[in-house]
Amino acid sequence: RTRQSQKCSREATMRLPLLLASVARVAAEPCTIEAKLLAVASRHIDLHIRSVDANGTRRDVWGELTFHCSLLTKNGTELLPELRVTWEDVGLVNVWVRGLIDLRGRLVLEVSHAPDGCTTATGTFDLELTGDFDDLVPPYDGDDADEVVGTSKGGLVLFDRREKDGGEKIPLRFTLPSSRRDVYAQAVHAVERLRLWKEAFPGCLLYDRACQATQIVELLDNSLALAKEEPQPKCRLSLDRPRDGEVLVLGDVACELGVEVYENETWHWKAFLAGPVHLDAYPSERDGGSALWSTAAGQHWNTLEEDHRGQVSISLKPAFRREGGGGAMDGGLRSLFRVEAAAYFGVRGYCPEPRWYHAAKTVTYRPFQEPEVPARIWDRVSLSKRTSQYETAVATILYGSSSDTGYVHGALTLKQSLLENGVSVPFYALLGDDMDAEARNALQSFGFICRDVRPRKGVGHSSALPALGLGQWAKLQLWSIDAERVIYLDSDVLVLRDVSELFSALDGGEPLAAPNDYLSGGVLVLKPGPEPFDETLAEDSGLYVYGEQDFLNVHFAGKHTRLSLEYKCSAEKVASGEWPKGADACSILEFDSCTIGTGHVAWKPWHGVAMFNSSDFRVYFRKPDATIIELTERWAAVHQRALKALTAPLAPPRPYGPLQDLTHFRVVRGDL
């Protein structure tokens, strides 16, 4: 059999908790499984699964099922369907099949399950796929199809859930102004993605999506008519993150919700949102629902406490990913996702009467690519067996020294650690904006080859690490260095041994080498030369959550060599035991940290350890311990030797404290 058909027949096992319990018979007998087809939609099949015992008694199945799949086209060709099986309710199974749109052929499912009272149970179902699907509703073609509905940026309809689901309201947001034809299409989409076709609409049959969508549009018309009679509110819900058009490579959508008020003829940010908020995340492209899967906050009510600072996260996951992985096994996935929020609140002095507010953003999800079988990890021993020789160099990036020389001190220490471990090759410092003459002279006197880089156009700063600005995009200039192989290192790392073997990491023909499937930009091995970066950038907005690091994952699409984590040992993970081998097994030590929303600079080793005594100080959310102190002192010793060898003056780093530029950080103010 072909590799694809072998993959198709692989077992896909679903383990879910048993919600129903029954007493097994004393003499259990084999059972059969039967399935009734409830709905065939463009991305999923709904089946009613029941077991039938020897006496003909039927029971709804719930528990663990094993599926074998086979997908045959009309000419008998066997294809690979990608299945995701979820329980919709007791006895109701929802099978997601990617690529089902417009497919005609046969889908064969072999299902086995042994419920209470049965020794074994098997069933085979042969479903004919005709290309006709229950959720493909004809477009609206009334005489008023081109009529423009609404004048604002959106409209909201509140749909009452059936009592079985708690009777809670579901806010349905519409993008306005739009034609009536498009509004109807949005309503059809809402009926399908929220599975409202199971709800009881007055005068509509179940599964009659056209009738149900028409009623929702009527609700929207009534809502807009009422809004015309009300004064324009002086408050609005702000969805500050994600940014419109932002590209996600990792699957977490970090949302920041706030409240804005209208005062002095302009809108002002007032406070972070606290209280109940409804979040909905869904793919806005036709093929997104089966390729990608939203969980957690999607389509759910959430309660934001005051100390959440308006923060909530939505997890987007590809439906078919490697066990324990975080990316997608098939490359090229790209889907536009809508993130919508709705909340009911008032603001004293501006909008004292509570009412509904809503906001929305569209993001692009491009999950990083990971292989189905974990890629080989190249460590120091395996790389040392390679004997190729190249013209080599090391490089780092620096910018913004006029306000703080910390990273310049880091670069000096990095170069000193390389020299002390026998790595003596040309060392480039790519210098971005705001590098003063003193820092430049210090670097040149220490043997750096300084090269100015221009800001890259058409890109934005990292929304996760806004304090970095646009400087990290200078990393794309590494491919213009005059060398055959380049090791790039962030300037906050410390080299602990000779790492020259890294220059042979691309001997297999790979374009790049880095630790992990999701490559981190802090340690890279690359081949300088032409790269079509502009072509990849043109595909999206240039706004990436983690800046150039996300972009490199999109551009190289998982084709890089995977390096051992000994080349990117996190000091925090060494201290916590997550890297159990200890610092002695590390080749490169990284001092990673974060601001944890305080508005302070990220802690780095040149800040010292004096602030460790503060009860609320954290390094990556952990209270620093003796191991972090020892590793920091190890860095400091190399730093002192670098300063002793330095022949030019250099100002000390700015002390640890608040960021001077709080442009990208919110300060809580106001009163809801």
XYZ file of C-alpha atoms in Angstrom, residues 60-649:
590
model
C -26.123 5.442 22.843
C -22.359 4.976 22.825
C -20.098 7.174 24.899
C -16.481 6.621 25.777
C -13.474 5.448 23.802
C -13.834 4.741 20.086
C -11.234 3.470 17.648
C -11.595 4.701 14.073
C -10.019 3.238 10.941
C -10.561 5.398 7.897
C -10.495 4.960 4.166
C -11.456 7.596 1.616
C -12.103 6.537 -1.972
C -12.861 8.824 -4.905
C -15.286 7.769 -7.627
C -12.526 6.252 -9.744
C -11.350 4.142 -6.812
C -8.300 6.220 -5.890
C -7.622 6.094 -2.167
C -6.881 9.436 -0.535
C -5.776 10.506 2.905
C -8.529 12.170 4.903
C -7.463 13.902 8.075
C -9.918 13.111 10.834
C -10.658 14.849 14.091
C -13.329 13.139 16.151
C -15.139 14.885 18.998
C -18.167 14.092 21.117
C -21.020 16.463 20.416
C -23.294 14.818 22.983
C -23.964 11.347 24.364
C -24.226 9.129 21.302
C -23.524 11.985 18.878
C -20.116 12.018 17.208
C -18.776 14.886 15.134
C -16.160 13.799 12.556
C -14.138 16.642 11.015
C -12.696 15.756 7.631
C -10.289 18.204 6.080
C -10.621 18.540 2.324
C -14.209 17.287 2.188
C -15.425 20.339 0.268
C -16.650 19.370 -3.212
C -15.377 15.825 -2.729
C -17.337 13.025 -4.342
C -16.685 9.426 -3.424
C -16.962 7.055 -0.470
C -15.845 7.537 3.111
C -15.481 4.224 4.934
C -15.296 4.332 8.736
C -14.611 1.231 10.806
C -15.564 1.887 14.431
C -14.972 -0.340 17.438
C -16.145 0.155 21.000
C -17.161 -2.243 23.768
C -19.784 -0.600 25.983
C -21.028 -2.161 29.203
C -22.676 -5.499 28.540
C -20.601 -6.243 25.430
C -17.378 -8.184 25.057
C -16.566 -6.676 21.663
C -18.248 -4.293 19.261
C -17.514 -3.487 15.642
C -19.206 -1.628 12.840
C -18.346 -0.455 9.339
C -20.065 2.483 7.659
C -19.816 3.266 3.988
C -20.946 6.853 3.342
C -21.536 8.092 -0.177
C -20.250 11.645 -0.682
C -22.057 13.418 -3.491
C -20.657 16.909 -3.063
C -23.977 18.125 -1.640
C -23.708 19.388 1.914
C -26.275 20.495 4.444
C -24.489 23.737 5.299
C -24.055 25.048 1.757
C -26.904 27.564 1.708
C -27.636 29.414 -1.551
C -26.700 33.117 -1.400
C -29.346 35.709 -0.745
C -30.805 36.973 -4.028
C -33.711 39.180 -2.940
C -34.476 42.483 -4.642
C -32.757 44.293 -1.760
C -29.578 42.146 -1.905
C -27.402 45.182 -2.642
C -28.969 47.371 0.047
C -26.384 48.659 2.536
C -27.122 47.580 6.106
C -25.784 49.651 9.011
C -23.549 52.692 9.165
C -21.225 51.874 12.083
C -18.336 49.411 12.198
C -20.456 46.591 13.545
C -23.768 45.397 14.896
C -24.674 42.983 17.673
C -27.464 40.424 18.013
C -28.096 38.547 21.271
C -29.178 34.965 20.720
C -30.746 33.036 23.622
C -29.331 29.541 23.994
C -31.670 26.669 24.732
C -32.062 25.832 28.417
C -30.099 22.596 27.938
C -26.976 24.710 27.365
C -27.617 26.916 30.368
C -29.861 29.396 28.614
C -26.988 31.875 28.278
C -26.961 34.601 25.673
C -24.649 34.395 22.675
C -23.568 37.740 21.235
C -23.391 37.495 17.437
C -21.346 40.311 15.939
C -21.820 41.481 12.359
C -19.280 43.386 10.303
C -20.997 46.531 9.080
C -21.731 48.379 6.915
C -22.320 45.507 4.490
C -24.761 44.614 1.764
C -27.815 42.625 2.783
C -26.421 39.743 0.751
C -23.231 39.783 2.838
C -25.117 40.205 6.125
C -27.143 37.110 5.265
C -23.917 35.207 4.517
C -22.533 36.262 7.910
C -25.697 34.949 9.574
C -25.378 31.607 7.765
C -21.755 31.399 8.905
C -22.791 32.072 12.519
C -25.478 29.378 12.384
C -22.912 26.846 11.203
C -19.913 27.674 13.387
C -22.001 27.933 16.578
C -24.117 24.945 15.526
C -27.277 26.973 15.990
C -29.049 24.716 13.508
C -29.771 22.494 16.526
C -31.664 25.317 18.239
C -35.430 25.798 18.154
C -36.156 28.790 15.907
C -39.863 29.743 15.695
C -41.204 28.548 12.361
C -37.931 26.863 11.310
C -37.115 23.186 11.108
C -33.912 21.851 12.612
C -31.016 22.038 10.136
C -32.896 24.668 8.066
C -29.979 27.088 8.015
C -31.577 29.422 5.488
C -34.664 29.974 7.660
C -32.555 30.356 10.805
C -30.186 32.849 9.166
C -33.138 34.896 7.908
C -34.486 35.209 11.452
C -31.091 36.323 12.762
C -30.927 39.038 10.080
C -34.379 40.215 11.206
C -33.049 40.454 14.773
C -30.161 42.563 13.471
C -32.553 44.884 11.629
C -34.546 45.382 14.839
C -31.352 46.035 16.810
C -30.167 48.657 14.321
C -33.577 50.341 14.336
C -33.442 50.679 18.128
C -29.884 52.022 17.952
C -31.024 54.896 15.711
C -33.279 56.147 18.501
C -30.486 56.179 21.089
C -27.785 58.852 21.479
C -24.294 57.924 20.337
C -22.541 56.342 23.346
C -19.490 58.053 24.797
C -17.874 54.732 25.653
C -16.595 51.844 23.608
C -14.876 48.516 24.092
C -11.279 48.479 22.872
C -9.568 45.294 21.719
C -5.981 46.570 21.848
C -4.418 43.191 21.176
C -4.215 41.449 18.808
C -3.543 44.060 16.162
C -5.672 43.995 13.038
C -3.888 41.872 10.444
C -1.335 40.516 12.927
C 0.324 37.195 12.070
C 0.331 34.403 14.659
C 2.843 31.582 14.337
C 2.452 30.196 17.830
C -1.160 29.413 18.630
C -1.909 31.737 21.550
C -3.925 34.847 20.758
C -3.113 37.294 23.550
C -6.091 39.624 23.896
C -6.004 42.899 25.800
C -9.399 44.443 26.474
C -9.975 47.964 27.688
C -12.529 50.750 27.784
C -12.271 54.033 25.899
C -14.311 57.186 26.516
C -15.127 60.148 24.278
C -14.020 63.458 25.745
C -12.928 66.789 24.236
C -13.868 65.543 20.767
C -11.499 62.568 20.844
C -11.353 59.025 22.194
C -9.180 58.321 25.256
C -8.167 55.021 26.796
C -9.786 54.849 30.252
C -9.124 51.510 31.962
C -8.668 47.787 31.532
C -11.890 45.843 31.212
C -12.985 43.822 34.240
C -16.015 41.560 34.506
C -17.782 39.159 32.117
C -16.741 39.205 28.464
C -17.757 36.913 25.625
C -14.996 35.914 23.207
C -15.459 34.222 19.879
C -12.610 33.096 17.621
C -13.352 31.472 14.311
C -11.798 31.042 10.872
C -13.150 33.486 8.343
C -11.890 31.538 5.345
C -13.815 28.603 4.004
C -11.109 25.991 4.573
C -10.040 27.159 8.015
C -12.478 25.254 10.188
C -11.035 21.838 9.511
C -7.390 22.823 9.159
C -7.369 24.794 12.386
C -9.136 24.310 15.666
C -9.930 26.957 18.258
C -10.239 25.971 21.903
C -10.218 27.553 25.350
C -11.804 30.984 25.196
C -13.352 30.604 21.748
C -17.162 30.915 21.890
C -17.195 31.177 25.677
C -17.927 33.610 28.458
C -14.925 34.623 30.548
C -14.677 36.664 33.723
C -11.803 39.131 33.882
C -10.644 40.025 37.380
C -9.074 43.412 38.039
C -5.591 41.916 38.408
C -5.901 40.341 34.945
C -5.281 43.810 33.489
C -7.691 43.062 30.659
C -5.661 40.035 29.544
C -7.156 36.792 28.265
C -5.758 34.224 25.855
C -7.374 32.167 23.111
C -5.635 28.994 21.974
C -5.644 28.121 18.278
C -4.423 24.662 17.394
C -4.121 22.843 14.087
C -6.474 19.880 14.083
C -3.735 17.476 13.026
C -0.563 17.954 14.966
C 2.131 15.692 16.299
C 1.521 14.339 19.788
C 2.999 16.889 22.158
C 3.752 19.295 19.314
C 2.641 22.860 18.903
C 2.702 23.458 15.163
C 1.227 21.805 12.089
C 2.459 18.661 10.364
C 1.328 19.826 6.939
C 2.997 22.925 5.604
C 1.530 26.047 4.137
C -1.473 26.335 6.452
C -2.782 29.870 6.466
C -6.141 31.023 7.749
C -7.715 34.346 8.585
C -9.255 34.278 12.052
C -11.822 36.666 13.462
C -11.475 37.485 17.148
C -14.617 39.103 18.532
C -15.414 40.397 22.002
C -18.668 41.572 23.579
C -19.263 42.932 27.085
C -22.010 44.652 29.075
C -20.852 47.562 31.239
C -21.173 51.223 32.134
C -18.656 53.928 33.065
C -19.426 56.485 35.748
C -19.416 60.015 34.430
C -19.524 58.937 30.773
C -21.959 56.061 30.188
C -23.641 55.454 33.554
C -26.387 53.268 32.072
C -24.894 49.808 31.299
C -25.264 48.548 27.740
C -23.636 46.131 25.293
C -20.375 46.984 23.543
C -18.386 44.950 21.057
C -15.104 44.950 19.130
C -13.336 42.700 16.626
C -9.983 42.090 14.962
C -8.859 39.850 12.115
C -5.587 37.954 12.500
C -3.681 35.588 10.238
C -2.741 32.206 11.693
C 0.267 30.562 10.051
C 1.304 27.741 12.414
C 4.959 26.817 12.276
C 5.670 23.543 10.525
C 6.802 20.480 12.427
C 7.538 17.032 10.977
C 5.208 14.111 11.604
C 8.154 12.150 12.992
C 10.365 14.281 15.276
C 13.429 15.510 13.414
C 16.907 14.399 14.384
C 18.525 16.534 17.064
C 22.151 17.448 16.352
C 24.303 17.765 19.455
C 27.971 18.565 20.014
C 29.091 14.940 19.621
C 27.312 14.350 16.296
C 28.322 17.724 14.817
C 31.963 17.220 15.818
C 32.176 14.211 13.475
C 31.805 16.504 10.474
C 35.050 17.839 9.047
C 33.983 20.424 6.444
C 35.880 23.712 6.405
C 34.283 27.080 5.636
C 34.979 30.777 5.713
C 33.186 31.616 8.949
C 32.016 34.497 11.106
C 29.989 35.243 14.239
C 27.480 38.084 14.486
C 25.199 39.870 16.920
C 22.796 42.835 16.710
C 22.883 46.045 18.767
C 20.759 49.187 18.784
C 19.685 51.943 21.146
C 22.937 52.469 23.097
C 22.377 56.194 23.680
C 19.862 55.476 26.466
C 21.376 52.253 27.800
C 24.701 50.526 27.086
C 23.605 47.235 28.685
C 23.547 45.190 25.494
C 26.904 46.656 24.431
C 28.346 45.283 27.673
C 26.600 42.017 26.822
C 28.228 41.919 23.378
C 31.693 42.536 24.853
C 31.148 39.700 27.326
C 29.873 37.410 24.564
C 32.964 38.018 22.427
C 35.240 37.538 25.436
C 33.578 34.174 26.182
C 34.105 33.066 22.574
C 37.773 34.051 22.634
C 38.347 32.277 25.951
C 36.896 29.097 24.430
C 39.020 29.166 21.284
C 36.534 30.669 18.794
C 38.566 33.361 17.056
C 36.765 34.321 13.839
C 35.546 37.671 12.467
C 32.807 39.023 14.745
C 30.228 41.341 13.179
C 28.097 43.802 15.125
C 25.061 44.881 13.108
C 24.223 48.333 14.440
C 20.700 49.680 14.282
C 19.350 53.122 15.079
C 20.482 55.233 18.011
C 23.997 53.820 18.432
C 26.189 56.566 19.885
C 29.836 57.187 19.003
C 31.199 56.010 22.367
C 29.553 52.589 22.065
C 30.680 52.264 18.453
C 34.290 53.128 19.379
C 34.243 50.643 22.258
C 33.057 47.847 19.964
C 35.618 48.632 17.268
C 38.446 48.807 19.794
C 37.420 45.341 21.014
C 37.736 43.890 17.521
C 34.141 44.006 16.284
C 33.435 44.642 12.599
C 30.665 47.230 12.870
C 28.105 47.446 10.093
C 25.203 49.899 10.040
C 21.841 48.494 8.993
C 18.857 50.469 7.796
C 15.415 50.056 9.339
C 13.316 47.629 7.337
C 10.197 49.059 5.750
C 6.807 47.393 5.840
C 7.213 45.672 9.213
C 6.000 46.420 12.731
C 7.360 45.875 16.214
C 6.679 42.707 18.177
C 3.427 43.038 20.128
C 4.707 40.484 22.667
C 8.039 42.304 23.134
C 7.266 45.909 22.164
C 10.275 47.343 24.008
C 12.541 45.770 21.365
C 11.122 48.103 18.731
C 12.081 47.406 15.122
C 15.747 46.721 15.818
C 15.451 42.940 15.721
C 14.444 43.076 12.056
C 18.109 43.891 11.382
C 18.565 40.119 11.707
C 17.571 39.746 8.055
C 20.816 41.564 7.173
C 22.807 38.575 8.448
C 22.415 36.983 5.021
C 24.519 39.782 3.490
C 27.638 39.065 5.598
C 30.685 38.094 3.547
C 31.178 34.526 4.811
C 30.137 30.974 3.948
C 28.749 30.191 7.405
C 27.629 32.551 10.178
C 26.709 31.818 13.783
C 24.315 34.444 15.102
C 24.083 34.911 18.883
C 21.981 37.322 20.911
C 24.188 39.634 22.936
C 22.774 38.413 26.277
C 24.202 34.870 25.949
C 27.413 33.429 27.356
C 29.461 30.799 25.495
C 30.748 28.098 27.869
C 32.872 25.968 25.509
C 34.210 25.852 21.954
C 31.194 25.832 19.608
C 33.079 25.757 16.291
C 31.287 22.520 15.379
C 28.163 24.609 14.739
C 29.677 25.835 11.477
C 29.071 22.331 10.042
C 25.388 22.220 11.087
C 24.211 22.857 7.512
C 26.268 20.166 5.790
C 23.052 18.297 5.004
C 21.887 21.093 2.716
C 19.529 22.791 5.171
C 19.172 26.590 4.880
C 19.290 27.278 8.613
C 19.970 25.648 11.987
C 18.368 26.454 15.343
C 17.044 24.675 18.435
C 13.448 23.344 18.434
C 10.791 22.953 15.728
C 9.734 26.540 16.424
C 13.101 28.140 15.869
C 14.121 30.788 18.345
C 16.017 33.730 16.908
C 18.604 33.851 19.706
C 20.917 31.166 18.292
C 21.111 30.609 14.524
C 23.499 29.085 12.006
C 22.985 30.308 8.439
C 24.401 30.435 4.918
C 24.719 34.033 3.708
C 23.342 34.664 0.251
C 20.173 35.827 -1.511
C 16.933 35.011 0.314
C 13.481 36.023 -1.015
C 12.446 37.659 2.256
C 10.494 40.376 0.452
C 8.297 37.782 -1.250
C 7.353 36.215 2.085
C 6.783 39.596 3.721
C 4.450 40.571 0.883
C 2.122 37.701 1.823
C 1.086 39.316 5.111
C 0.862 42.612 6.984
C 4.404 42.635 8.398
C 2.946 42.582 11.927
C 4.158 39.497 13.789
C 3.571 38.727 17.462
C 7.250 37.877 18.000
C 8.600 40.033 15.216
C 11.327 38.688 12.963
C 11.437 35.392 14.910
C 7.895 34.493 13.816
C 8.722 35.665 10.307
C 11.742 33.351 10.036
C 9.548 30.410 11.058
C 7.101 31.276 8.284
C 9.821 31.870 5.698
C 11.891 28.722 6.309
C 8.797 26.563 6.993
C 10.413 23.967 9.234
C 13.289 23.159 6.866
C 15.979 23.995 9.437
C 18.391 21.669 11.228
C 17.289 21.046 14.817
C 20.087 21.798 17.272
C 20.338 20.375 20.759
C 19.128 22.613 23.572
C 22.675 22.569 24.932
C 23.185 25.419 22.446
C 20.385 27.431 24.049
C 20.391 26.645 27.752
C 18.031 28.952 29.575
C 19.515 30.041 32.906
C 16.017 29.992 34.378
C 15.416 26.418 33.157
C 18.782 25.307 34.513
C 17.775 26.733 37.891
C 14.274 25.220 37.842
C 15.507 21.770 36.805
C 13.629 21.847 33.492
C 17.101 21.435 31.961
C 18.088 18.556 34.286
C 21.678 18.184 33.066
C 22.844 21.392 34.745
C 25.001 24.230 33.456
C 28.033 21.976 32.947
C 26.195 20.275 30.062
C 25.497 23.606 28.333
C 27.455 25.006 25.416
C 25.626 28.359 25.282
C 23.871 29.902 28.282
C 20.967 32.286 27.693
C 19.748 34.798 30.280
C 16.111 35.099 29.243
C 13.657 37.211 31.180
C 10.490 39.235 30.663
C 8.751 42.306 32.017
C 5.695 40.354 33.304
C 3.558 43.412 32.609
C 5.208 45.695 35.182
C 6.627 48.262 32.789
C 10.174 47.475 34.016
C 13.002 46.544 31.704
C 13.677 42.839 31.281
C 16.302 41.761 33.805
C 19.691 40.865 32.336
C 22.952 39.769 34.004
C 24.536 43.228 33.691
C 21.871 44.487 36.102
C 23.450 42.433 38.880
C 21.636 40.608 41.675
C 20.854 43.371 44.192
C 17.157 43.429 43.224
C 16.836 39.688 43.953
C 16.137 40.585 47.592
C 12.864 42.264 46.623
C 9.917 40.035 47.521
C 8.071 40.685 44.250
C 11.045 40.377 41.874
C 10.843 37.516 39.381
C 12.992 36.168 36.571
C 10.576 34.632 34.088
C 7.882 34.323 36.777
C 10.191 32.570 39.273
C 11.851 33.936 42.363
C 15.603 33.785 41.542
C 17.536 31.254 43.584
C 21.173 30.426 44.333
C 21.650 28.834 40.897
C 20.609 32.034 39.086
C 22.962 34.002 41.335
C 25.849 31.610 40.574
C 25.247 31.804 36.806
C 25.011 35.605 36.967
C 28.308 35.768 38.858
C 29.829 33.510 36.207
C 28.764 36.002 33.532
C 30.059 38.897 35.653
C 33.530 37.331 35.900
C 33.822 37.135 32.102
C 32.446 40.680 31.873
C 35.165 41.993 34.174
C 37.865 40.373 32.055
C 36.334 41.960 28.942
C 36.334 45.415 30.559
C 39.942 44.927 31.604
C 40.883 44.239 27.963
C 38.788 47.156 26.645
C 40.923 50.130 25.551
C 38.127 52.660 24.938
C 35.731 54.324 27.408
